[in-house]
Coordinates of C-alpha atoms in Angstrom, one line a residue:
M1078 CA 121.9 97.3 120.9
R1079 CA 120.7 100.8 119.7
S1080 CA 119.8 101.8 116.1
E1081 CA 117.7 104.2 114.2
L1082 CA 117.1 101.1 112.1
F1083 CA 115.2 99.4 114.6
Q1084 CA 112.7 101.8 114.9
E1085 CA 112.5 103.0 111.3
A1086 CA 112.2 99.3 110.1
Q1087 CA 110.0 97.9 112.9
E1088 CA 107.4 95.8 111.7
I1089 CA 103.9 97.4 111.3
Q1090 CA 100.8 95.5 113.2
Q1091 CA 97.8 96.2 110.8
P1092 CA 95.7 93.4 109.4
G1093 CA 95.3 93.2 105.4
M1094 CA 97.2 94.6 102.8
R1095 CA 99.4 97.5 104.0
L1096 CA 102.7 99.5 103.1
Q1097 CA 105.6 98.4 105.4
N1098 CA 107.7 101.0 103.6
R1099 CA 107.7 102.4 100.3
K1100 CA 109.7 99.7 98.9
M1101 CA 107.7 96.8 100.8
L1102 CA 104.2 95.4 101.0
R1103 CA 103.1 93.6 104.4
V1104 CA 99.9 91.6 104.4
G1105 CA 98.4 90.1 107.6
L1106 CA 96.2 87.3 107.2
G1107 CA 94.3 85.4 109.8
A1108 CA 91.4 88.1 110.5
D1109 CA 87.8 87.0 109.2
A1110 CA 88.2 89.5 106.0
H1111 CA 91.9 88.8 105.2
R1112 CA 92.2 84.9 105.0
E1113 CA 93.8 85.0 101.4
F1114 CA 95.3 87.2 98.4
Y1115 CA 96.7 87.1 95.1
A1116 CA 100.4 87.6 94.4
R1117 CA 103.1 87.8 91.7
Q1118 CA 104.9 84.5 92.0
G1119 CA 108.3 85.1 93.4
S1120 CA 107.6 88.3 95.1
M1121 CA 107.7 86.8 98.8
V1122 CA 110.5 88.1 100.6
A1123 CA 109.9 87.1 104.0
Y1124 CA 106.8 85.4 106.0
Q1125 CA 105.9 84.5 109.5
G1126 CA 103.3 82.1 110.8
A1127 CA 101.6 78.9 109.0
I1128 CA 101.4 80.4 105.4
D1129 CA 100.6 78.4 102.3
F1130 CA 101.7 79.5 98.6
A1131 CA 99.9 77.5 95.8
Y1132 CA 100.9 78.2 92.4
Q1133 CA 97.9 79.0 90.1
G1134 CA 98.1 77.6 86.8
A1135 CA 94.5 76.1 86.2
G1136 CA 90.9 77.1 86.9
S1137 CA 89.6 80.4 86.8
V1138 CA 92.9 81.9 88.0
G1139 CA 94.5 80.0 85.0
R1140 CA 93.6 83.6 83.2
F1141 CA 96.7 84.6 84.1
M1142 CA 98.6 81.7 82.5
K1143 CA 97.4 82.6 79.0
K1144 CA 100.5 82.0 76.6
A1145 CA 100.8 85.7 75.6
F1146 CA 100.6 86.8 79.2
T1147 CA 103.3 84.1 80.8
G1148 CA 105.2 85.5 78.2
E1149 CA 105.4 88.5 80.2
G1150 CA 107.0 86.5 83.1
L1151 CA 104.2 87.0 85.6
P1152 CA 102.8 83.5 86.8
L1153 CA 100.5 84.2 90.1
M1154 CA 100.4 82.5 93.3
K1155 CA 97.6 82.1 95.9
V1156 CA 98.7 83.0 99.2
S1157 CA 96.4 81.8 102.3
G1158 CA 96.7 81.0 106.2
Q1159 CA 97.5 82.8 109.3
G1160 CA 100.6 85.3 109.9
D1161 CA 102.4 88.0 107.9
V1162 CA 103.7 88.1 104.7
F1163 CA 106.0 90.6 102.8
L1164 CA 106.1 91.3 99.4
A1165 CA 108.7 93.2 96.9
H1166 CA 109.6 93.7 93.5
E1167 CA 113.3 94.4 92.7
A1168 CA 112.9 97.3 94.8
W1169 CA 110.7 99.1 93.1
D1170 CA 107.9 101.5 94.8
V1171 CA 104.7 100.1 96.1
H1172 CA 101.6 101.8 96.1
L1173 CA 98.1 100.8 97.0
I1174 CA 94.8 101.6 95.1
D1175 CA 91.3 101.1 96.5
L1176 CA 88.7 100.1 94.0
E1177 CA 85.0 101.1 95.2
E1178 CA 82.7 99.3 92.6
E1179 CA 85.1 100.6 90.1
S1180 CA 87.4 99.5 87.4
L1181 CA 91.1 99.8 86.6
T1182 CA 93.5 98.7 84.0
V1183 CA 97.1 97.7 85.1
N1184 CA 100.1 96.8 83.2
G1185 CA 100.8 93.2 83.8
A1186 CA 104.5 93.9 84.7
N1187 CA 103.5 96.0 87.4
V1188 CA 100.8 94.0 89.1
L1189 CA 102.3 92.8 92.5
A1190 CA 99.2 91.6 94.6
F1191 CA 95.7 92.1 94.9
E1192 CA 92.6 91.0 97.5
P1193 CA 90.4 88.2 96.1
T1194 CA 87.1 90.4 96.3
L1195 CA 88.4 91.9 93.2
G1196 CA 87.0 90.5 89.8
W1197 CA 89.7 90.4 87.3
D1198 CA 90.4 89.4 83.5
I1199 CA 93.2 89.6 80.9
K1200 CA 92.3 92.4 78.1
R1201 CA 94.2 92.7 75.1
I1202 CA 95.0 96.0 73.3
Q1203 CA 95.2 95.4 69.5
G1204 CA 98.2 96.7 67.8
F1205 CA 98.5 99.7 65.0
G1206 CA 98.1 98.1 61.9
G1207 CA 99.2 94.9 62.9
M1208 CA 102.8 96.3 63.5
V1209 CA 103.0 95.4 67.3
S1210 CA 102.5 91.9 67.1
G1211 CA 99.6 90.4 69.3
G1212 CA 98.9 93.5 70.8
L1213 CA 99.5 94.6 74.9
F1214 CA 97.8 92.4 77.4
N1215 CA 97.1 94.0 80.8
T1216 CA 94.9 93.2 83.6
V1217 CA 91.4 94.6 84.5
F1218 CA 90.4 94.7 88.1
T1219 CA 86.8 95.2 88.8
G1220 CA 84.7 95.4 91.9
R1221 CA 85.8 96.6 95.7
G1222 CA 89.0 95.8 97.1
R1223 CA 92.7 96.6 97.1
V1224 CA 95.8 96.2 94.7
A1225 CA 99.4 96.8 95.1
V1226 CA 101.2 98.0 92.2
A1227 CA 104.9 98.1 91.8
C1228 CA 106.6 101.2 89.7
H1229 CA 110.1 101.7 88.9
G1230 CA 110.9 105.1 90.2
A1231 CA 108.6 107.6 91.4
P1232 CA 105.2 107.6 89.2
V1233 CA 103.2 110.6 87.8
L1234 CA 99.6 110.7 87.7
L1235 CA 98.6 112.5 84.7
Q1236 CA 94.9 113.6 84.0
V1237 CA 93.4 112.8 80.7
D1238 CA 91.2 115.4 79.3
Q1239 CA 92.8 115.4 76.1
P1240 CA 94.5 112.8 73.9
T1241 CA 97.4 111.4 75.8
F1242 CA 100.2 109.1 74.7
V1243 CA 102.4 107.1 77.2
D1244 CA 105.4 104.7 76.4
T1245 CA 104.1 101.4 76.4
Q1246 CA 106.5 100.2 78.9
S1247 CA 106.1 103.4 81.3
A1248 CA 102.0 103.1 81.7
V1249 CA 101.5 101.3 85.0
A1250 CA 97.6 102.0 85.3
W1251 CA 95.1 103.9 83.8
S1252 CA 91.1 104.2 84.0
S1253 CA 89.4 101.1 82.3
S1254 CA 86.7 103.9 81.0
L1255 CA 89.0 105.4 78.8
E1256 CA 89.7 104.3 75.1
A1257 CA 93.0 102.8 74.9
G1258 CA 95.1 102.1 71.6
I1259 CA 98.4 101.7 70.0
R1260 CA 100.0 104.8 68.3
S1261 CA 102.8 104.5 66.1
T1262 CA 105.5 107.3 65.4
V1263 CA 107.5 105.5 63.0
K1264 CA 107.2 108.2 60.5
A1265 CA 108.8 110.5 62.7
G1266 CA 112.3 109.0 61.7
A1267 CA 113.3 108.6 65.7
F1268 CA 112.5 106.8 68.7
I1269 CA 110.9 109.5 70.8
G1270 CA 109.9 107.0 74.2
R1271 CA 112.2 105.7 76.8
G1272 CA 111.0 101.9 75.6
S1273 CA 114.3 100.6 73.7
G1274 CA 113.9 100.1 70.1
E1275 CA 110.0 100.8 69.9
A1276 CA 108.3 103.8 68.3
F1277 CA 104.7 102.9 69.7
Q1278 CA 103.1 104.6 72.5
L1279 CA 99.9 103.7 74.4
A1280 CA 97.1 106.3 73.1
L1281 CA 94.1 107.3 75.7
E1282 CA 91.5 109.5 75.2
G1283 CA 88.4 110.2 77.1
R1284 CA 88.2 111.2 80.7
G1285 CA 90.3 109.5 83.5
F1286 CA 93.7 109.3 84.6
V1287 CA 97.0 107.2 83.8
L1288 CA 99.9 106.5 86.2
V1289 CA 103.3 106.6 84.6
Q1290 CA 106.4 105.2 86.3
A1291 CA 109.8 107.3 85.5
S1292 CA 111.1 104.2 83.6
E1293 CA 110.3 101.8 81.2
G1294 CA 111.2 99.0 83.8
T1295 CA 113.0 96.0 83.7
C1296 CA 109.8 93.6 83.1
P1297 CA 108.6 94.6 79.9
N1298 CA 104.8 94.2 78.9
G1299 CA 104.3 94.7 75.3
P1300 CA 106.2 95.0 72.4
S1301 CA 109.3 93.2 72.6
S1302 CA 112.6 95.3 72.1
G1303 CA 114.3 94.8 68.6

């Protein structure tokens, strides 16, 4: 049997967290340094070998299960064993980011998977004048390790060296060193962002970067649409 598909879609064989293609993540487990990882629950599309999936709803990993965060639909699972695991999220583009004793903030809706060597916690961005109920909740990763983020459409990386404003549902990740807040454009009399029915933006100041996806996505993480 012949097809270009068989060559283009052939499984890669490298251990650890790798891109199988731009829509799919492959994690090879079993080597000494690659025995487990954490992933978005429900993101598994296939696996081979002796793999265990453990729902994480208690203990330190329970930070992902805070009431405000579960409202964004992102429970977490611990994946361990020996074999290969393939992950995806609604055919979004997948990108790998390596942290080298650094800190990165990621929109909860865009977290696909991360290595256990990274420290992480849920941080809250206070809403503008109480107009954004509860604020925004995002995941801050620190240390050394790899995190996979899923973007709805091809993203753009903006260097932040002047005040920068991003639709709250389009911001994928940004430097944790940046000062983050919420800006309201209600006075403008128009909804200028792509987030449906909301006139709020993530306001970033300082020096760093922000990764912005081409759409507000389908799993909003922030103010609910009205």
